[in-house]
Short mmCIF file of C-alpha atoms and ligand atoms in Angstrom, two decimals:
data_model
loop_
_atom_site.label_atom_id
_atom_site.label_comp_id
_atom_site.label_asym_id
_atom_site.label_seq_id
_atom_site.Cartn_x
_atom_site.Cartn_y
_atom_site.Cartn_z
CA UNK Z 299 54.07 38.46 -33.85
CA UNK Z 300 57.25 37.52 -36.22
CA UNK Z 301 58.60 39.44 -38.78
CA UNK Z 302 58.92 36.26 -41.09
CA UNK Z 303 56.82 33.70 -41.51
CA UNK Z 304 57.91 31.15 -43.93
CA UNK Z 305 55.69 28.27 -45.28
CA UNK Z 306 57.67 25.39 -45.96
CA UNK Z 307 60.80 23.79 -44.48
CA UNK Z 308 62.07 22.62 -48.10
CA UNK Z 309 65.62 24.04 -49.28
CA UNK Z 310 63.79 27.34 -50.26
CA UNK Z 311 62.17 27.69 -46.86
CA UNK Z 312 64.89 26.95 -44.43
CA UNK Z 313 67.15 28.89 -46.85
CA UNK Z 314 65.21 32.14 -46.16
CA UNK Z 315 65.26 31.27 -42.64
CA UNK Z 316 68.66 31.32 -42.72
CA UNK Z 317 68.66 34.36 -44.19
CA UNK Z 318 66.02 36.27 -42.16
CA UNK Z 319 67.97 35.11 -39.05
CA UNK Z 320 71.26 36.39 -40.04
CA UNK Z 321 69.25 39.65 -40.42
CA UNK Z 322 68.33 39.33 -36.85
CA UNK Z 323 64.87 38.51 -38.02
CA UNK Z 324 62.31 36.79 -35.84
CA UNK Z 325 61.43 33.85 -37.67
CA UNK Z 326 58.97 31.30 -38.16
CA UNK Z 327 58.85 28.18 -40.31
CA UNK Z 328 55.54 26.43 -40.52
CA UNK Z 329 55.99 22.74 -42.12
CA UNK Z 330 53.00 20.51 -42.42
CA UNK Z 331 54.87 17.42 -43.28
CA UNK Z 332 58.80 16.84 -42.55
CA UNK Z 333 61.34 19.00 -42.95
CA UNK Z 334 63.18 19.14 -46.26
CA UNK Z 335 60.74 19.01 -48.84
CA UNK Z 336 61.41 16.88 -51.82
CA UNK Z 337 65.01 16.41 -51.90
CA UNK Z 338 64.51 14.74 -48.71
CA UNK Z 339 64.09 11.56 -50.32
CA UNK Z 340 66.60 11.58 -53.01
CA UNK Z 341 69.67 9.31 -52.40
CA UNK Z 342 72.41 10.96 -54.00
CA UNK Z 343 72.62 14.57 -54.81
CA UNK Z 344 75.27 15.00 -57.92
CA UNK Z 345 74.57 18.58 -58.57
CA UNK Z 346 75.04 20.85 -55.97
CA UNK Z 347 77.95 23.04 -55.79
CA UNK Z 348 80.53 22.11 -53.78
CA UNK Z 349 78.82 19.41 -52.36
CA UNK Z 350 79.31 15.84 -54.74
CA UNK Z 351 77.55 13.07 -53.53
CA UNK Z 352 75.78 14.25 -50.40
CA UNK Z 353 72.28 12.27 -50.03
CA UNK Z 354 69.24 14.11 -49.92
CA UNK Z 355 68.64 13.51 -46.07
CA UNK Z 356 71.68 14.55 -45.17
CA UNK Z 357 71.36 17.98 -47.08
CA UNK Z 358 68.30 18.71 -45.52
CA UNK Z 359 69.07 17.65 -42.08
CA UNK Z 360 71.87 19.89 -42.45
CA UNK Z 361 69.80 22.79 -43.20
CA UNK Z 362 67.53 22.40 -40.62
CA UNK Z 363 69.63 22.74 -38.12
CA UNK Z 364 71.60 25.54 -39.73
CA UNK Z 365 68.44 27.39 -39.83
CA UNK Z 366 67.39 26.41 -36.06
CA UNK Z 367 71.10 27.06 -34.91
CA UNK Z 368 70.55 30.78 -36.14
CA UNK Z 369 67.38 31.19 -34.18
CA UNK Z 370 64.85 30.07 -36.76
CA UNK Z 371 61.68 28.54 -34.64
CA UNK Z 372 60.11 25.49 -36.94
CA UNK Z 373 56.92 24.31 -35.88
CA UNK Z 374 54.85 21.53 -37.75
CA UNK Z 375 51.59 22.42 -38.17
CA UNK Z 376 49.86 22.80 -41.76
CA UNK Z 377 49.23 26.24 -42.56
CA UNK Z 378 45.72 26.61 -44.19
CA UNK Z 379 44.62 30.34 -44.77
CA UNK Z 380 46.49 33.67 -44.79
CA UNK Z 381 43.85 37.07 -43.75
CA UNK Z 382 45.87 40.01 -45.54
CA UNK Z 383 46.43 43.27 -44.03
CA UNK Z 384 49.51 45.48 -42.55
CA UNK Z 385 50.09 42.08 -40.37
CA UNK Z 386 49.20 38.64 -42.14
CA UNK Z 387 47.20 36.16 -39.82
CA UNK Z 388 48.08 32.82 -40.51
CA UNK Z 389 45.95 30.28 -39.58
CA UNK Z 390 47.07 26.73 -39.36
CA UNK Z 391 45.14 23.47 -38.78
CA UNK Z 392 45.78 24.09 -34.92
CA UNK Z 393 46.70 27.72 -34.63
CA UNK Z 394 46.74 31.25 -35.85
CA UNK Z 395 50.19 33.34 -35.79
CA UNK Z 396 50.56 36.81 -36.80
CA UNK Z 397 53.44 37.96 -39.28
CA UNK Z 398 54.52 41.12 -40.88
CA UNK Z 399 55.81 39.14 -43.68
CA UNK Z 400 55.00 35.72 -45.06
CA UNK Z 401 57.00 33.49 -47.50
CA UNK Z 402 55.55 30.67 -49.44
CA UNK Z 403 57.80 28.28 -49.73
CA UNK Z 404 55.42 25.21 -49.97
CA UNK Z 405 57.22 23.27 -53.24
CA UNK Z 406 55.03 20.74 -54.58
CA UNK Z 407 53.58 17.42 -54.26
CA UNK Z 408 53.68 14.68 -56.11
CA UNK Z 409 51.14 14.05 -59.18
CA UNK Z 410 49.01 10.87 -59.09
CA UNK Z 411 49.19 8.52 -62.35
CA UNK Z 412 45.10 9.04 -62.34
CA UNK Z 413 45.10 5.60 -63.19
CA UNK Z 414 42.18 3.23 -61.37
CA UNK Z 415 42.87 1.97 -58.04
CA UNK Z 416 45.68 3.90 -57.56
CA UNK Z 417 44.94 5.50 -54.10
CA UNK Z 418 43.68 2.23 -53.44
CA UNK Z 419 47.15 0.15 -53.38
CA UNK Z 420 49.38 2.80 -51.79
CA UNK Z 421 50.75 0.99 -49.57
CA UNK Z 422 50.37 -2.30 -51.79
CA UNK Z 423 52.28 -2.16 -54.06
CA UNK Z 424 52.09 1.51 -55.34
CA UNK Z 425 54.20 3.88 -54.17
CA UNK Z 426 55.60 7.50 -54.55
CA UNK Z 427 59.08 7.38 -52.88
CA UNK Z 428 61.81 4.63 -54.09
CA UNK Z 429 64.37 5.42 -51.56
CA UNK Z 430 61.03 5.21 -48.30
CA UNK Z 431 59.55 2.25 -50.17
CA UNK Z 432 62.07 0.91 -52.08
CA UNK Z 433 63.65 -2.25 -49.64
CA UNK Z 434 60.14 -3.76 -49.31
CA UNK Z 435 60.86 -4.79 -53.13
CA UNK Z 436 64.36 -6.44 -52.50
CA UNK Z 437 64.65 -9.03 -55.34
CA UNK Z 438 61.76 -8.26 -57.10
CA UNK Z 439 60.45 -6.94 -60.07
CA UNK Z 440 59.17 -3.60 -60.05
CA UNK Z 441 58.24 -0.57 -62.59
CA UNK Z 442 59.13 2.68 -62.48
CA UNK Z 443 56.46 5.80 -64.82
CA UNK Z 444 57.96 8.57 -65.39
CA UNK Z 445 61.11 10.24 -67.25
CA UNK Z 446 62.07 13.06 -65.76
CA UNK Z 447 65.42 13.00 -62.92
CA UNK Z 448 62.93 11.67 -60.10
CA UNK Z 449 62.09 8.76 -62.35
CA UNK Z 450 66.10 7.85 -63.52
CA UNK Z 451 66.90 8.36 -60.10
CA UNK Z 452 64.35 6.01 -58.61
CA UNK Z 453 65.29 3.58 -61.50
CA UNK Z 454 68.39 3.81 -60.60
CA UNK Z 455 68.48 3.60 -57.12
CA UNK Z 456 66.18 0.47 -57.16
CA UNK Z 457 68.05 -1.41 -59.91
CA UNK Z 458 70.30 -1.88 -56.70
CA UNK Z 459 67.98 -3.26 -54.90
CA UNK Z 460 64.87 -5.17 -57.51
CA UNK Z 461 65.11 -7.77 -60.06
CA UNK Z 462 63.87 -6.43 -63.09
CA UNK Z 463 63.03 -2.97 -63.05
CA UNK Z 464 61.20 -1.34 -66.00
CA UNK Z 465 60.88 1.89 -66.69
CA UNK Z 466 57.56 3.23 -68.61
CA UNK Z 467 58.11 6.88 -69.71
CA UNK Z 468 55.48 7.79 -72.31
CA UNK Z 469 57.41 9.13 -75.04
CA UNK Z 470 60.70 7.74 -76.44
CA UNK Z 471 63.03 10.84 -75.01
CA UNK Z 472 63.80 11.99 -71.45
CA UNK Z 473 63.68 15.66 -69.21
CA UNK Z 474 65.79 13.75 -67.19
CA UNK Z 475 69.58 14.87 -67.55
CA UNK Z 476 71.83 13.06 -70.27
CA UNK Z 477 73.73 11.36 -67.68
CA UNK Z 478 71.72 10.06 -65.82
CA UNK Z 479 69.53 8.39 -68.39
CA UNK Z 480 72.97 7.22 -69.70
CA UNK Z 481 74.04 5.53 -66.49
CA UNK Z 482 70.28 3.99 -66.59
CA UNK Z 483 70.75 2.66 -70.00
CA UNK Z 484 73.98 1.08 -68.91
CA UNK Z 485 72.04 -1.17 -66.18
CA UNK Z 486 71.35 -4.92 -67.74
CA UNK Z 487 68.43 -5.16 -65.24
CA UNK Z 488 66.53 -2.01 -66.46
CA UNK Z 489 64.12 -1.98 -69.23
CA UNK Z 490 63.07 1.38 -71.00
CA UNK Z 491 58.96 0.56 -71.82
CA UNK Z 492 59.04 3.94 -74.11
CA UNK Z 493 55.94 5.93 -75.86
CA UNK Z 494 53.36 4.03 -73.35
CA UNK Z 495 50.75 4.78 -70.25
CA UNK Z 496 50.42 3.02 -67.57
CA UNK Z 497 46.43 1.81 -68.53
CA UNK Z 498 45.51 -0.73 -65.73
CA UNK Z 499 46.56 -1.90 -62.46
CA UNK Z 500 46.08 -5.38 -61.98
CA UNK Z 501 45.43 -6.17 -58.27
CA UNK Z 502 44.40 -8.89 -55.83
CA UNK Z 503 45.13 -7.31 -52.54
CA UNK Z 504 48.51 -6.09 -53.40
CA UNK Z 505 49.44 -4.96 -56.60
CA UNK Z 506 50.14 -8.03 -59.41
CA UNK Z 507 50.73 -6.73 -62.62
CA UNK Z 508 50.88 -3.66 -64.61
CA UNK Z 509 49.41 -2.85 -68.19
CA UNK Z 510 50.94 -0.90 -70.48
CA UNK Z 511 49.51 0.42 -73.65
CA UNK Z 512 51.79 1.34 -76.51
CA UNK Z 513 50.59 4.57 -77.34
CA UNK Z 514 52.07 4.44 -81.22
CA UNK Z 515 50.87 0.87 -81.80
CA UNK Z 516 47.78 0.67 -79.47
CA UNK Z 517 49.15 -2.75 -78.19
CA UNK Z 518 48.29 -4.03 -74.41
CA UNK Z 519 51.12 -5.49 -72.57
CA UNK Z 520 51.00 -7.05 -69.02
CA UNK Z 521 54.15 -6.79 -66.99
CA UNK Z 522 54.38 -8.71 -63.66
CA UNK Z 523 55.70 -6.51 -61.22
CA UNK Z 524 54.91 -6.29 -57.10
CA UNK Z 525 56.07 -2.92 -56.99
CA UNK Z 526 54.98 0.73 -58.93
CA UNK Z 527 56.90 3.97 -58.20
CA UNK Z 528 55.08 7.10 -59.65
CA UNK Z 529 57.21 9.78 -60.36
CA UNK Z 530 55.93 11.95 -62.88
CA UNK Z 531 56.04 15.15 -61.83
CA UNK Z 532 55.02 17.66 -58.96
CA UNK Z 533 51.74 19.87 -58.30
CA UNK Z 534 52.40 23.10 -56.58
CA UNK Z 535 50.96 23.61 -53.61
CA UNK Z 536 49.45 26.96 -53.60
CA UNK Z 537 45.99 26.37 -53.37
CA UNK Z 538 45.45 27.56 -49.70
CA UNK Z 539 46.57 30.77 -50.74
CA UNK Z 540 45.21 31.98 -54.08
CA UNK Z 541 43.12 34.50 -52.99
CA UNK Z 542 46.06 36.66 -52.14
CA UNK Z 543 48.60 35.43 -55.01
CA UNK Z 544 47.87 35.14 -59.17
CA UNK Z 545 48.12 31.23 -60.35
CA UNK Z 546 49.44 30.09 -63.81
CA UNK Z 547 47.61 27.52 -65.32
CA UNK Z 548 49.25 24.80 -63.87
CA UNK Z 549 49.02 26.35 -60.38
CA UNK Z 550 52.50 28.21 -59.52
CA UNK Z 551 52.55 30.93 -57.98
CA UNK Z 552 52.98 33.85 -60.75
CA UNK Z 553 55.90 36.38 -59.10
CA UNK Z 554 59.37 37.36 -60.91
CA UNK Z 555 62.94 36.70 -59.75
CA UNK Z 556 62.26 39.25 -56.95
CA UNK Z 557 60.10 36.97 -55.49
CA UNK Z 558 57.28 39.15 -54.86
CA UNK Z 559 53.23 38.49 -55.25
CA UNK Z 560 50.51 40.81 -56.06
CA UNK Z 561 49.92 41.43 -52.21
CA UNK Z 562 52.59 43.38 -50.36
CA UNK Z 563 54.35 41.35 -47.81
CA UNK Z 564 53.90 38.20 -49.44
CA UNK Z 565 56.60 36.47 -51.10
CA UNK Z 566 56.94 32.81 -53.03
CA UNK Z 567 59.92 30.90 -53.21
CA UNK Z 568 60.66 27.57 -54.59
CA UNK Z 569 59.20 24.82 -56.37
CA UNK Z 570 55.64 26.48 -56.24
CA UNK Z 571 56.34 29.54 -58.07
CA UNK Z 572 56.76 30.41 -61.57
CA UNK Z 573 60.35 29.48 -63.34
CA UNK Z 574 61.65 27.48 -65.90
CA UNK Z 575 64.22 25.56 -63.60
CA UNK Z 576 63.19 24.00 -60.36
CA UNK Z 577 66.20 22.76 -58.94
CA UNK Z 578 67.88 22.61 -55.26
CA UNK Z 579 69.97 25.34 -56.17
CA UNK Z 580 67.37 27.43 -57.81
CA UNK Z 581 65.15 26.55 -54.71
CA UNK Z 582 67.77 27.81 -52.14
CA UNK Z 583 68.66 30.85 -54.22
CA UNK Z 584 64.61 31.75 -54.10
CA UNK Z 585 64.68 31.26 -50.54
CA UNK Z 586 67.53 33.89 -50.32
CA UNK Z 587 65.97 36.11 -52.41
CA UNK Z 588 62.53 35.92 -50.86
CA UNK Z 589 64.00 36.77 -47.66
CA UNK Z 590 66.02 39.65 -49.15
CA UNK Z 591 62.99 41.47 -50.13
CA UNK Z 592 61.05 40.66 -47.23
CA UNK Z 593 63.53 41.97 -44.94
CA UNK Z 594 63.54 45.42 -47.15
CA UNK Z 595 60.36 45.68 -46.52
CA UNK Z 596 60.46 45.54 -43.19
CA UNK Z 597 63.24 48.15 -42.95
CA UNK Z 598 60.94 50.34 -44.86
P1 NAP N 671 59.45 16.36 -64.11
O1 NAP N 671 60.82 16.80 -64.48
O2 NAP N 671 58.32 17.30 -64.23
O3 NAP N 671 59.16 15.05 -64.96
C1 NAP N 671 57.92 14.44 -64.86
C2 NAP N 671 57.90 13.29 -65.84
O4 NAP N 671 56.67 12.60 -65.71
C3 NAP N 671 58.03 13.73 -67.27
O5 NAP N 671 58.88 12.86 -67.98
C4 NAP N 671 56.61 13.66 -67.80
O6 NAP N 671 56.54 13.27 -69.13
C5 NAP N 671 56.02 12.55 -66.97
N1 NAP N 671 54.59 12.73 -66.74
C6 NAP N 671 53.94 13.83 -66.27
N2 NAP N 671 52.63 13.60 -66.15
C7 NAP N 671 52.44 12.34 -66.55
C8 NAP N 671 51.30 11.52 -66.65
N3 NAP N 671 50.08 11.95 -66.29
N4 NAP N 671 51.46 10.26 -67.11
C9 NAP N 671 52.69 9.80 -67.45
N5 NAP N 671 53.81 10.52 -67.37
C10 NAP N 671 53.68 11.78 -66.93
O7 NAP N 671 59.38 15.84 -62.58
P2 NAP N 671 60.52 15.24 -61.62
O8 NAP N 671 61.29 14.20 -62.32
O9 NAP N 671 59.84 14.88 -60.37
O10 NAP N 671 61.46 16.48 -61.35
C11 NAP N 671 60.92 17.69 -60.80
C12 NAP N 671 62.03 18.74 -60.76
O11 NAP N 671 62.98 18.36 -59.78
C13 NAP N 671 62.78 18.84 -62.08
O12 NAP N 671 63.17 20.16 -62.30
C14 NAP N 671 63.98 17.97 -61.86
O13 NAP N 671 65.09 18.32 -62.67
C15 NAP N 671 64.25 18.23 -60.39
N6 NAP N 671 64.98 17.09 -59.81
C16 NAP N 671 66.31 17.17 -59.80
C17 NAP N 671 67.07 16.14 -59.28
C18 NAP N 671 68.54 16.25 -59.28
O14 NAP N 671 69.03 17.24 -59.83
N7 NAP N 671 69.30 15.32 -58.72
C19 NAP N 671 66.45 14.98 -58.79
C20 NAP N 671 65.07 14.91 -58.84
C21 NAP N 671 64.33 15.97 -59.38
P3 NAP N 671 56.97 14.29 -70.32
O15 NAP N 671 58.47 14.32 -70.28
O16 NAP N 671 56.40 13.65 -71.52
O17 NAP N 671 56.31 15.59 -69.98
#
């Protein structure tokens, strides 16, 4: 039995770890991937306070073991189903824990093109992580879809490493911030393929070619790339757990800035629950917050 048992080791789970264990909390962190969620795989983080430049493993390694040095246990096993009552049962895809709290802190994953053949040529060509994937494409030409600050980013980061690398966003202005998209616009070796979709992927074995269709003009054109990075956007994962916690339409986890769900005990933080900015800082500060209520609760 713990008092807190967080869901995901992303920046908002390991952050209420942190938190829980400085409360002298006994702690749990279930993570059915790796630790660190998404930011894991971002090279450079820019806009973090007081912390220019760090990469994205290197922030989350750090909070790891800031949240294991305070006493947080993290095991790696993929929480499924949560039975509600005075003590939450977790079950997991090997074992079930009990909890007098539980935080959901499961972000989100990433959203497929829904393009044919996609799920088909990952691994060959198509790919969801530039900074994992992004040295098998050394010198050549590769496309990036997507325009929002994983998309600029991964542009970015593999106009370093690629040929040509084109970026297909499908309208003509970006979520991603200003500056970024300005430093992208600055690289000769990116091209902007605005107001298209991604249509067809053109395959032997490995990916050959994308096509793009113009979606103002209707025109088809073929560009000849090895390599396709999808980044457009997350899907929450808060599936597992509905029955206890309200869903928007697009699947987040409906709770306020307090954190809390319908269901006593339970609390979201993160990526997967309802805000209008989902950011590491805005992550870590639901994390915080999330464990701030849950540890009121257990003092009451
Ligand atoms: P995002 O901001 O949701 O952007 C997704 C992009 O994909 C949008 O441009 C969207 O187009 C496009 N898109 C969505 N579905 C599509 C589809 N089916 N076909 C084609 N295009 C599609 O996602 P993200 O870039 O992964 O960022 C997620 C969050 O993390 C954001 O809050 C972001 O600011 C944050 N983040 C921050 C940093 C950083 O601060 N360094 C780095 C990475 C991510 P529309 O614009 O037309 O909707």
């Amino acid at each position: 039995m713990v008092d807190v048992l967080i869901i995901g080791a992303g920046p908002a789970g390991l952050t209420a770890a942190i938190y829980a264990c400085r409360a002298e909390k006994s702690t749990l962190v279930l993570e059915a991937k790796s630790y660190g969620g998404q930011i894991i795989n971002t090279p450079d983080i820019a806009n973090y306070p007081v912390a220019p430049n760090i990469s994205g493993f290197e922030f989350a390694t750090t909070l790891y073991n800031q949240a294991k040095d305070l006493g947080a246990e993290i095991k790696f096993e993929k929480a499924v189903s949560i039975d509600d009552g005075e003590i939450k049962t977790v079950h997991t895809t090997k074992n079930t824990y009990e909890a007098k709290t539980v935080i959901l802190a499961t972000g989100a994953e990433n959203r497929k093109l829904g393009v044919a053949d996609e799920d088909k040529l990952v691994g060959k060509g198509v790919s969801y992580c530039a900074t994992c994937d992004g040295n098998f494409f050394r010198k050549k030409d590769v496309a990036v879809a997507g325009g929002g600050n994983t998309a600029v980013e991964d542009a970015l980061y593999l106009a370093d490493l690629a040929n040509t690398v084109y970026l297909i966003h499908r309208r003509d202005t970006f979520r991603a911030d200003a500056a970024l998209v300005s430093r992208l616009k600055a690289r000769e070796n990116v091209k902007l393929v605005l107001n298209s979709n991604v249509t067809k992927l053109v395959s032997d074995v490995r990916l050959q070619a994308v096509e793009v269709t113009d979606k103002n003009t209707g025109e088809v054109t073929v560009l000849p790339v090895q390599g396709l990075f999808v980044a457009v956007g997350q899907v929450p994962e808060n599936e597992n757990f509905k029955a206890l916690v309200d869903l928007d339409a697009g699947g987040y986890a409906v709770a306020g800035e307090d954190c809390k769900t319908k269901t006593a005990g339970i609390f979201v933080a993160g990526d997967n629950r309802v805000k209008d900015v989902r950011q590491l800082v805005t992550a870590a500060a639901d994390g915080a917050v999330a464990a701030t209520e849950a540890i009121k609760y257990l003092n009451n």
